[in-house]
Short mmCIF file of C-alpha atoms and ligand atoms in Angstrom, two decimals:
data_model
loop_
_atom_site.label_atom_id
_atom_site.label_comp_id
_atom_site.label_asym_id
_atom_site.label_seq_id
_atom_site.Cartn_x
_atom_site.Cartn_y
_atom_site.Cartn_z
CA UNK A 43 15.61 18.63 26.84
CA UNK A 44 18.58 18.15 24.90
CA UNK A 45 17.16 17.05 21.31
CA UNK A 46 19.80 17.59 18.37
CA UNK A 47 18.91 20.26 16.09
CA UNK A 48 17.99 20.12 12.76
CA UNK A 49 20.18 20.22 9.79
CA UNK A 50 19.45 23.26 8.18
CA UNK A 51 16.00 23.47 6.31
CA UNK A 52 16.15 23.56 2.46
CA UNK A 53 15.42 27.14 1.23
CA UNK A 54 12.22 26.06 -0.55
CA UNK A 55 11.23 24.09 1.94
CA UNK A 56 11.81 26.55 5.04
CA UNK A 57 9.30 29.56 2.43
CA UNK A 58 6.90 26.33 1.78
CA UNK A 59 4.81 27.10 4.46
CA UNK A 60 3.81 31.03 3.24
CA UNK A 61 2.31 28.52 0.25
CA UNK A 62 -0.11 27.54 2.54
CA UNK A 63 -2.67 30.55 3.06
CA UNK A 64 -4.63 28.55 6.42
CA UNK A 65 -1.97 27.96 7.99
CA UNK A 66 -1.59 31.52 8.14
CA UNK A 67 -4.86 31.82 10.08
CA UNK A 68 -4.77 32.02 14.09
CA UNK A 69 -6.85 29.30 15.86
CA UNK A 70 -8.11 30.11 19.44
CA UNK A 71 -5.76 33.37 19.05
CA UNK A 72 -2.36 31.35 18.69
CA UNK A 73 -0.19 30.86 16.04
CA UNK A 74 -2.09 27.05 14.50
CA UNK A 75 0.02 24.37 14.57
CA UNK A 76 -0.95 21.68 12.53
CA UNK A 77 -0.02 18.31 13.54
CA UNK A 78 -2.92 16.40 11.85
CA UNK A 79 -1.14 15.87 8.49
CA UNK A 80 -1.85 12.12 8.36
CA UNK A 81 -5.87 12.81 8.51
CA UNK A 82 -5.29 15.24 5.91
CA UNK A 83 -2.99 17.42 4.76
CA UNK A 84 -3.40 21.48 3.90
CA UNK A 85 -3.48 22.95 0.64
CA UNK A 86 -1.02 25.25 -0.95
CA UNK A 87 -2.71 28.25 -2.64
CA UNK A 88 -1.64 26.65 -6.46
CA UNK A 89 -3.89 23.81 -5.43
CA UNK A 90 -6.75 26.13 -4.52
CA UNK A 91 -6.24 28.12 -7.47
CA UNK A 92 -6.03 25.69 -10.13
CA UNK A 93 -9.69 24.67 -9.12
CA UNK A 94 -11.02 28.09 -8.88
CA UNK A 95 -9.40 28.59 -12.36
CA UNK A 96 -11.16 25.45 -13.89
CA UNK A 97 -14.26 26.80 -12.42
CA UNK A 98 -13.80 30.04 -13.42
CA UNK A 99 -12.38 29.24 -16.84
CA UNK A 100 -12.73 25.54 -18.05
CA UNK A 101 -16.05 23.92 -16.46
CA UNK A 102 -17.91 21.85 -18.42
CA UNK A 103 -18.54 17.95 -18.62
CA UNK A 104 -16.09 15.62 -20.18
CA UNK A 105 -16.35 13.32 -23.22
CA UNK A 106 -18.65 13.38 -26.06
CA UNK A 107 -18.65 16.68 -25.90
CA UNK A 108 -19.22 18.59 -29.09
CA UNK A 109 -18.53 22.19 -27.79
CA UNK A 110 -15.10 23.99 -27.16
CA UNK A 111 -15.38 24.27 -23.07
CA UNK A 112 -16.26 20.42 -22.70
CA UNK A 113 -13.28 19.32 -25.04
CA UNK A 114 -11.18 21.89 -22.27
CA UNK A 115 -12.24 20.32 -19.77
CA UNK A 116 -11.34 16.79 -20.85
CA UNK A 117 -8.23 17.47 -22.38
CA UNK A 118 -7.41 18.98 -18.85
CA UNK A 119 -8.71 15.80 -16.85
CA UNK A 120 -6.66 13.48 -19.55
CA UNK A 121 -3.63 15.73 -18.73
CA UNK A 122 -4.08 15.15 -14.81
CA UNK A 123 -4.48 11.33 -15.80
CA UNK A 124 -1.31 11.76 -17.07
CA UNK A 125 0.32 13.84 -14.67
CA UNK A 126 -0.88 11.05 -11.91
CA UNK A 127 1.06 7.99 -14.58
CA UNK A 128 4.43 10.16 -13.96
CA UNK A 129 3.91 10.89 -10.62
CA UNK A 130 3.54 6.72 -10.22
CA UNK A 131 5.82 5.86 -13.11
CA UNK A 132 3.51 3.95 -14.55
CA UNK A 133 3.53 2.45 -17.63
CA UNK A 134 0.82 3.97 -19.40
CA UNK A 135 -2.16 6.86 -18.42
CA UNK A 136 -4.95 3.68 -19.12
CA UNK A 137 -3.22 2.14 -15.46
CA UNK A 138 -4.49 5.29 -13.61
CA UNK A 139 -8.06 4.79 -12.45
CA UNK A 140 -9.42 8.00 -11.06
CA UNK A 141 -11.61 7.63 -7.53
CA UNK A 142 -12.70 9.13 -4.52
CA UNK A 143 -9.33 8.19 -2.77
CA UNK A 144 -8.09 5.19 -1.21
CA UNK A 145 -11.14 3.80 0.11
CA UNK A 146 -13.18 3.63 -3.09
CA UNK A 147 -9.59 2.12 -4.89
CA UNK A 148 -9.53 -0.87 -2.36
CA UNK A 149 -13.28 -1.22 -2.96
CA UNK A 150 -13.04 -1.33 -6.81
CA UNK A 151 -10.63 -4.26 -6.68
CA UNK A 152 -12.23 -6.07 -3.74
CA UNK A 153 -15.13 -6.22 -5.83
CA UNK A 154 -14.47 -6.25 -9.24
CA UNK A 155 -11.04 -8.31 -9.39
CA UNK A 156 -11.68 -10.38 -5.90
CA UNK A 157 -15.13 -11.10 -6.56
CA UNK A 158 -15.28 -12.82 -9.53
CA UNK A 159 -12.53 -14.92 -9.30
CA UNK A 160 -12.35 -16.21 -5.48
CA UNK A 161 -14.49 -19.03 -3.58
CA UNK A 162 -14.48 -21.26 -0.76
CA UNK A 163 -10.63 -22.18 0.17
CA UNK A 164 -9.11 -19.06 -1.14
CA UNK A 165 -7.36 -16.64 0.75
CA UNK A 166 -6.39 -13.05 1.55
CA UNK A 167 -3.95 -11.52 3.61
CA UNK A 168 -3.24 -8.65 4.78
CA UNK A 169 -1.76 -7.45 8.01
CA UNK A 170 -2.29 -5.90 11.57
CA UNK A 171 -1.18 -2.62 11.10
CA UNK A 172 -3.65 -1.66 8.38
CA UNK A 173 -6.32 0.43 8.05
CA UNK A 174 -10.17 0.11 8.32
CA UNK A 175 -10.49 1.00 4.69
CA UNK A 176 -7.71 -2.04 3.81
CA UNK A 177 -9.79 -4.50 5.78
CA UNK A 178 -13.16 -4.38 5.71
CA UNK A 179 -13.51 -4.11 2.16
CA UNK A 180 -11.89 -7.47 2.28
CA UNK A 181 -14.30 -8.64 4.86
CA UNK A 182 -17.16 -7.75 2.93
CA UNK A 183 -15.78 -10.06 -0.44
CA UNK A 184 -15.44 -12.66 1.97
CA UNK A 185 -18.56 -13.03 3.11
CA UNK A 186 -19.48 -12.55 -0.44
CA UNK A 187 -17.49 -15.23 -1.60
CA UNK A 188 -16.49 -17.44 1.14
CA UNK A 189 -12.86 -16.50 1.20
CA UNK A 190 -10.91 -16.17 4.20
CA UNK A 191 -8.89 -13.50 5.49
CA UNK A 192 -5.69 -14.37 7.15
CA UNK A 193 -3.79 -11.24 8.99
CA UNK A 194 0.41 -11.28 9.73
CA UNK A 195 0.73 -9.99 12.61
CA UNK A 196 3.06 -7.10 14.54
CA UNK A 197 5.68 -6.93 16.94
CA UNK A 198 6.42 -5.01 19.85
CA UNK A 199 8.29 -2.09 18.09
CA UNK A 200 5.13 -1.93 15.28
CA UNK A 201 7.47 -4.06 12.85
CA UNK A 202 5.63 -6.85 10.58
CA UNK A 203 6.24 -10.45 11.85
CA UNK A 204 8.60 -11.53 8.52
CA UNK A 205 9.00 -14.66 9.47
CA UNK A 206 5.22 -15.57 10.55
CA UNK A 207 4.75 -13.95 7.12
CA UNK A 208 6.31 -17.59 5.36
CA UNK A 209 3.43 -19.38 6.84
CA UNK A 210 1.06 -17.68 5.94
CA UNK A 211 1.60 -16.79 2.48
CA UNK A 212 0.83 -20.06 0.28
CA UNK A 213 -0.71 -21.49 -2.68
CA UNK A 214 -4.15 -20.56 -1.48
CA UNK A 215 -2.76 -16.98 -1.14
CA UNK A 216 -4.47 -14.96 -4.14
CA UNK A 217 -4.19 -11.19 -2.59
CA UNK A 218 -1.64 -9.89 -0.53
CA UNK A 219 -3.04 -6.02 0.67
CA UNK A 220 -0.64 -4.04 2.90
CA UNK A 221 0.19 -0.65 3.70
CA UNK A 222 3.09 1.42 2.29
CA UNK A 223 3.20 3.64 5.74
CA UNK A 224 1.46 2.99 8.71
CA UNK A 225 -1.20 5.83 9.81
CA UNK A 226 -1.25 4.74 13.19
CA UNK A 227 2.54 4.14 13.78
CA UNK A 228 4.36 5.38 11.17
CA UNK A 229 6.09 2.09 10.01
CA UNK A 230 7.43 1.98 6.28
CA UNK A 231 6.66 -1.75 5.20
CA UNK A 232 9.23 -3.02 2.74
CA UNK A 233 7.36 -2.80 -0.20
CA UNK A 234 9.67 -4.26 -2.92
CA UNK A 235 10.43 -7.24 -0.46
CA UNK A 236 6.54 -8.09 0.37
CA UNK A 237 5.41 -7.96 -3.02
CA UNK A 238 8.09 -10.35 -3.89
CA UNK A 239 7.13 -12.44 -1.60
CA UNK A 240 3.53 -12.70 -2.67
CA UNK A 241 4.82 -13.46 -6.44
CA UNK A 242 6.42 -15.86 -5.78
CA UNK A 243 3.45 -17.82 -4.37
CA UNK A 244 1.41 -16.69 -7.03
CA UNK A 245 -0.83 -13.89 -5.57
CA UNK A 246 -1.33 -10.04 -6.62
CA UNK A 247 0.01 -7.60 -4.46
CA UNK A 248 -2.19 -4.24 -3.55
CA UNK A 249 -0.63 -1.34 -1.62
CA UNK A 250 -2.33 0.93 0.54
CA UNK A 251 -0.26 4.35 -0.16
CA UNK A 252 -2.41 6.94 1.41
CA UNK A 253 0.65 7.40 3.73
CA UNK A 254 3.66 7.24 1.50
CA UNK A 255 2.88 9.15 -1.78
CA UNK A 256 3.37 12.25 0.09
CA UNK A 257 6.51 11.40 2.07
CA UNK A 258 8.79 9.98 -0.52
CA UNK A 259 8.91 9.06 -4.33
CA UNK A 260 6.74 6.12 -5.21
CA UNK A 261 7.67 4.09 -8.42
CA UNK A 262 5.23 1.41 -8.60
CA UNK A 263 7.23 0.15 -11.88
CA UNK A 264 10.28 -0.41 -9.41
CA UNK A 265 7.54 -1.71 -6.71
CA UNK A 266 6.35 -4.44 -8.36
CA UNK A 267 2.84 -4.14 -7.07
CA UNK A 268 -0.01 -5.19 -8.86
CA UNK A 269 -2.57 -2.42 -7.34
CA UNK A 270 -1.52 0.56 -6.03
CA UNK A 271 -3.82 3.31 -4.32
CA UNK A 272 -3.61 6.99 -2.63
CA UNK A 273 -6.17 9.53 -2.03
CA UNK A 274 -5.45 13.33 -3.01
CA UNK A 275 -5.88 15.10 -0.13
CA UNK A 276 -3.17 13.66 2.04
CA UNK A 277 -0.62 14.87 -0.85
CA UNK A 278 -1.59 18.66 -0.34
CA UNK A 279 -4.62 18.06 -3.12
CA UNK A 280 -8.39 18.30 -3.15
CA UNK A 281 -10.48 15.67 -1.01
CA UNK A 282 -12.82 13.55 -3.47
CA UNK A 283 -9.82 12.46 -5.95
CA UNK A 284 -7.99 9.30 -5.63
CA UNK A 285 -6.77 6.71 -7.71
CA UNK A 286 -5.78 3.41 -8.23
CA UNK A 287 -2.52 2.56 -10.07
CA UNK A 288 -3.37 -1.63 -11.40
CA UNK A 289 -1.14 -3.46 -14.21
CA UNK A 290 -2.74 -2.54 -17.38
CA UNK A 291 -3.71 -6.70 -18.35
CA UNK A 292 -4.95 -7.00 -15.02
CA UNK A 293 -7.43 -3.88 -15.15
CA UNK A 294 -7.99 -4.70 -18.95
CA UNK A 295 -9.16 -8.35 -17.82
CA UNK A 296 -11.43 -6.76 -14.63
CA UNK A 297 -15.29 -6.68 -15.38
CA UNK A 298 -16.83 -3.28 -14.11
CA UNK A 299 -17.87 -2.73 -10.48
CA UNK A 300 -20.17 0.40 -10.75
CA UNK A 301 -22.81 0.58 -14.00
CA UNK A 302 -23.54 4.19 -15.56
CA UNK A 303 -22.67 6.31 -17.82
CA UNK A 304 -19.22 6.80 -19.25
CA UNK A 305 -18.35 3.14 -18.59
CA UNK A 306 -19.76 1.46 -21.08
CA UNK A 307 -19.59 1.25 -24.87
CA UNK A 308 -23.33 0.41 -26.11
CA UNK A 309 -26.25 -0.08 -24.27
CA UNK A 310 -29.18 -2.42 -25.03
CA UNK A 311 -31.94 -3.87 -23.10
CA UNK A 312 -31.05 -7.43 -23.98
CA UNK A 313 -27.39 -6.18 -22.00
CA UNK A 314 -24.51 -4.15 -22.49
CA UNK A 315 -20.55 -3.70 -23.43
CA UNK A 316 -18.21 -2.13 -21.71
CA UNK A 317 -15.44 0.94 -22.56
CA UNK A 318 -12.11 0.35 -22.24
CA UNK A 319 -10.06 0.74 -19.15
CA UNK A 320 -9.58 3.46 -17.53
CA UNK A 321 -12.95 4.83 -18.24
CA UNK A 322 -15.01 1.01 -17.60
CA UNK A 323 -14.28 1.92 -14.20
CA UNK A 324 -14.97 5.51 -13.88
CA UNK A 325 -18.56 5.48 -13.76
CA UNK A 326 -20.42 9.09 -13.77
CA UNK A 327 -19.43 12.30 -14.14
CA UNK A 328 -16.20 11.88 -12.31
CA UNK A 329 -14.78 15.14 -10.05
CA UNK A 330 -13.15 16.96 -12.60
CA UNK A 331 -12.45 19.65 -11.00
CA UNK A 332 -10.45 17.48 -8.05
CA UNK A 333 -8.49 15.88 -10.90
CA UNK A 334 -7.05 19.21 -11.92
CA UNK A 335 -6.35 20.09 -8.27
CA UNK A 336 -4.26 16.66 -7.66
CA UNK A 337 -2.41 17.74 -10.69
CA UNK A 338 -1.68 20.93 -9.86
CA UNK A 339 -0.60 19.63 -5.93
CA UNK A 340 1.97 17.21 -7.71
CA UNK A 341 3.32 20.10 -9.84
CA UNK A 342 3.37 21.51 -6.15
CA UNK A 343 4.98 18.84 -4.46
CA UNK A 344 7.35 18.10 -7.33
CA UNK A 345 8.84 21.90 -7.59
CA UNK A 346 9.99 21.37 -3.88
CA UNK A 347 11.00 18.18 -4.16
CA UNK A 348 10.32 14.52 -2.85
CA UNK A 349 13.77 14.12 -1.76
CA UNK A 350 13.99 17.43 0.24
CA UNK A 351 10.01 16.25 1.67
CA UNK A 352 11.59 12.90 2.76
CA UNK A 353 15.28 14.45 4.31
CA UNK A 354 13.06 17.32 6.48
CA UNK A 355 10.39 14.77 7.60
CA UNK A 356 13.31 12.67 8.99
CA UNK A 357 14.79 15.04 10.42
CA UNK A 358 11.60 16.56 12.21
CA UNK A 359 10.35 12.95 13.24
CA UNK A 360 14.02 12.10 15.04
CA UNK A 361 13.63 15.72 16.87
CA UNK A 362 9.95 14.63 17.86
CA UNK A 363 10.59 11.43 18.80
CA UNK A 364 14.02 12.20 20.81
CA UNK A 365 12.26 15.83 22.71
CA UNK A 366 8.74 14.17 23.39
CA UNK A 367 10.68 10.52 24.53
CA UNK A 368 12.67 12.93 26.89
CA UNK A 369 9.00 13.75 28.67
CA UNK A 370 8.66 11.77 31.65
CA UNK A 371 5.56 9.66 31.44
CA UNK A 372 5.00 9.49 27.33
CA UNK A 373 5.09 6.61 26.49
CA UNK A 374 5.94 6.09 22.23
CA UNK A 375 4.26 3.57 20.13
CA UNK A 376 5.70 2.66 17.06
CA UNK A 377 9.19 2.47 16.88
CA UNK A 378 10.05 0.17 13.96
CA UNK A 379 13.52 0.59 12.51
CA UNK A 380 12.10 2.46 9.04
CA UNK A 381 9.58 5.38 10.31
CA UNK A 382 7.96 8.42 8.12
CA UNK A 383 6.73 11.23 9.98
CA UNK A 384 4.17 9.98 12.35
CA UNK A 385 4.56 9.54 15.64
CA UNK A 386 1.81 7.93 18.39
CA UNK A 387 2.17 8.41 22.20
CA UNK A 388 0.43 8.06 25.11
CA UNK A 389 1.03 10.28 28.49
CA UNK A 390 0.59 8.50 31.39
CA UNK A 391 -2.73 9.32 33.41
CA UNK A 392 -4.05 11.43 30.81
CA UNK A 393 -6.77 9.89 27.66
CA UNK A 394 -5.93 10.58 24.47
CA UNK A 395 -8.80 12.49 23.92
CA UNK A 396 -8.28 14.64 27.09
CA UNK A 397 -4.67 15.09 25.63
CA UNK A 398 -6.03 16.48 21.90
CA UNK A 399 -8.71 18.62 24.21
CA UNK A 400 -6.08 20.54 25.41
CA UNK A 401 -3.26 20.78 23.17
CA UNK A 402 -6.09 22.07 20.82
CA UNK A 403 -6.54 24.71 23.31
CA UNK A 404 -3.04 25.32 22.97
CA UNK A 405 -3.53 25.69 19.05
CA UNK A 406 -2.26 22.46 18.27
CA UNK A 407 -3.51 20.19 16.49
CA UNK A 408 -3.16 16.83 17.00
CA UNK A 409 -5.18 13.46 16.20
CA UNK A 410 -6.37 10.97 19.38
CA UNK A 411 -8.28 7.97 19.04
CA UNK A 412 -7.57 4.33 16.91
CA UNK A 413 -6.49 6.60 14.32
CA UNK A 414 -9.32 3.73 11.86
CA UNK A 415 -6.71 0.61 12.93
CA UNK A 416 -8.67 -0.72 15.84
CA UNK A 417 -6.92 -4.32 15.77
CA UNK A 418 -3.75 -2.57 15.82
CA UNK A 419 -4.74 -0.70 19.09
CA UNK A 420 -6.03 -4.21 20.41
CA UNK A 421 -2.76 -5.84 19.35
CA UNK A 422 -0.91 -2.98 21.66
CA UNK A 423 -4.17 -3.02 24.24
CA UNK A 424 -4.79 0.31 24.18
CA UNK A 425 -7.79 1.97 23.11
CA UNK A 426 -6.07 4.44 20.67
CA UNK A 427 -3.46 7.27 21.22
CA UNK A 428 -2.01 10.74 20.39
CA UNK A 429 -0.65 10.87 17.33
CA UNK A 430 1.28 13.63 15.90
CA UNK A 431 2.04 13.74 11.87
CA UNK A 432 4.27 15.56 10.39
CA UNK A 433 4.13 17.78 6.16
CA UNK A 434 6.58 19.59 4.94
CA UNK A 435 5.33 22.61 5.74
CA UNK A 436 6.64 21.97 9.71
CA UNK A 437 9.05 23.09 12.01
CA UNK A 438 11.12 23.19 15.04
CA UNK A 439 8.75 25.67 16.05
CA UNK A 440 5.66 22.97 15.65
CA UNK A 441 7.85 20.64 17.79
CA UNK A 442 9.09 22.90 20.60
CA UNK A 443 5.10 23.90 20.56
CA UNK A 444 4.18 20.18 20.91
CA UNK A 445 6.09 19.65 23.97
CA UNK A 446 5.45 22.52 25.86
CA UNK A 447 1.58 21.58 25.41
CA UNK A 448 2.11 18.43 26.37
CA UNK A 449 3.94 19.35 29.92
CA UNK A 450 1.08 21.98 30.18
CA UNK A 451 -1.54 19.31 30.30
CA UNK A 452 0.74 17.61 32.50
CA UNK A 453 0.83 20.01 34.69
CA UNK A 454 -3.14 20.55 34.60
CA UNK A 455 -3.65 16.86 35.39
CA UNK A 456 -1.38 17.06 38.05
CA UNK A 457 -3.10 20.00 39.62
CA UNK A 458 -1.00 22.74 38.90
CA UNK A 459 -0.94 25.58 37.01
CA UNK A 460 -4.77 26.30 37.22
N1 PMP B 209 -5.26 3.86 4.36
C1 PMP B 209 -4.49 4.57 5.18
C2 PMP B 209 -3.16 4.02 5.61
C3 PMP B 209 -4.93 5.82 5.63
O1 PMP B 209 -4.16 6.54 6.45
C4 PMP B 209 -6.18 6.31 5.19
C5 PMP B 209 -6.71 7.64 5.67
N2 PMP B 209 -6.54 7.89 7.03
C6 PMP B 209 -6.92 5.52 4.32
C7 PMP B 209 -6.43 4.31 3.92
C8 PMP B 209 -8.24 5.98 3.80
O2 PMP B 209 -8.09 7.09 2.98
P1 PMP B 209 -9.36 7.88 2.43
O3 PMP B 209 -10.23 8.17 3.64
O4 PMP B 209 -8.80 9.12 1.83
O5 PMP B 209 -10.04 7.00 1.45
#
């Protein structure tokens, strides 16, 4: 195996991983190694803190409070609000939209900006490399309004189809949804480019970031996009906070999608108003508490840098993907030109599942299965694979560890070594 080394790691970035107290922790006796970063990432010990602290120091419910602890606590969730607008570069705090994560983000705007406003004859598109949770939200307004969904489809190497993309896009285009990354593959989607496109025919542009925002800097100013959305926990944060990024007229012109309390402004029995955005779409005590933490993980993420993140990643994905390609019998899927750190395989004879079973055993962990992007497996005809992700927090080490497993369970399928 003759896979180039690494450029040196970054000082901060070769300590990061002491920031991350599990990853201390042995698993089955071994050292873990924690390829799974793409499910969800771990959390650095400023993330875990800062909630404990609000706990500990700050908890209280938000708005209308009279007392001294609930104006703490909101003028800490307003700061995270704000701290997620720089993080974005957006224009304003009001374009930040606090959620669960990604999911609940696609939901809002499938049902309260599609809903409304599409029939019979419209359409939306997204493509074949997306996610469950950037389809079947889409599905579900469709049936609900009798849109269609048109998909533009992938090549061989995982790339979008540009040039089937012309034909599809059109006047009765009115969403364009796409990912930023590609959970399943790893392919970076030219953002700027796509969302350009879809302008010029008229439609909005949403991107799914759930894979990007923790890979490389995200300026949704620059972008262009229309909707933007990322969930915390895959950017080293709590799991329960999200939010949508949407232009500030077109969130100010949405109706609300879920009715309670802090979203509205009076409430009668003959009907109700609304509060402004953000809060018309933040309905119920939202998770405070998670807010702060996603604050406190970009503060994290920021003080090691998104440029540094980005150059390692590389650099750990082209040593992956040249010392696991060197394997006889893996097989790599997804190879488009622009890659983050993810990278599926299959090894022949051997089910993906089988494969996690035992590198597990091994003490790493990897994800196997459709990885939530089942027409993506069907486009490839495969019923899912291995898929190794990589954080910033990994090494060499992880990698050489990888391989080795891999040529154990080899080895095990082939009969020896037991
Ligand atoms: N989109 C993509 C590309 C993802 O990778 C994921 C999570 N695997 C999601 C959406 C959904 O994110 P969440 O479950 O945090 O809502």
């Amino acid at each position: 195996m003759n896979a180039p080394a690494i450029a040196p790691l970054d000082p901060a970035l070769a300590r990061a991983a002491a920031d991350f107290p599990i990853l201390a922790r042995p698993v089955r006796k071994r050292r873990l190694v924690y390829l799974d970063n793409a499910a969800t990432t771990q959390k650095p010990a400023a993330v875990i803190e800062a909630e404990a602290t609000f706990y500990r120091e700050s908890n209280a419910n938000i708005h209308r409070g009279v007392h001294w602890l609930s104006q703490r606590a909101t003028e800490l969730y307003d700061a995270a609000r704000e701290r997620v607008q720089h993080f974005m570069h957006a224009a304003r705090p009001e374009e930040i939209v606090f959620t669960r994560g990604t999911t609940e983000a696609i939901n809002l705007v499938a049902q309260a900006w599609v809903r409304p406003r599409l029939g019979p004859g419209d359409e939306i598109l997204v493509t074949c490399m997306e996610h469950h949770s950037n389809i079947v939200p889409w599905q579900l307004v469709c049936e609900q309004t009798g849109a269609t969904l048109k998909v533009v489809p992938v090549d061989e190497r995982g790339q979008l189809e540009l040039e089937a993309l012309d034909a599809l896009l059109g006047p009765r285009t009115r969403l364009f949804a796409f990912t930023h990354v590609s959970n399943a593959l790893g392919t970076v989607n030219p953002v700027a480019e796509l969302v350009r496109r879809a302008h010029a025919v008229g439609a909005l542009a949403l991107v799914d970031g759930a894979q990007a925002v923790a890979h490389q800097a995200v300026d949704v100013q620059a972008l262009g996009c229309d909707f933007y959305a990322f969930s915390g926990h895959k950017l080293y944060g709590p799991t329960g906070i999200g939010a949508l990024y949407g232009r500030f007229e077109l969130l100010d012109a949405m109706g609300p999608w879920q009715g309670g309390g802090d979203m509205i402004r009076t409430v009668r029995f003959e009907g109700s108003t609304w509060a402004d955005v953000p809060q018309r779409f933040e309905a119920g005590t939202p998770n405070i508490a998670g807010a702060v933490g996603l604050a406190a993980a970009i503060d994290y993420i920021e003080s090691v840098g998104l440029e540094a993140i980005a150059v390692h990643e590389h650099a750990l994905l082209a040593h992956a993907t040249e010392a696991l390609g060197a394997v006889s019998g893996v097989r790599l899927i997804g190879t488009a030109a622009h890659k983050a750190g993810i990278l599926s395989f299959l090894v022949e004879g051997i089910h993906p599942h089988d494969l996690g079973t035992i590198l597990d055993v091994e003490g790493v962990a990897i994800r196997a299965g459709h990885h939530c992007a089942m027409p993506l497996m069907n486009r490839f005809g495969i019923p899912g694979t291995a898929r190794a992700s990589f954080a910033l927090y990994n090494d060499e080490a992880d990698i050489a560890a990888l391989v080795a497993a891999v040529r154990k369970a080899q080895q095990l399928f082939r009969g020896e070594g037991r």
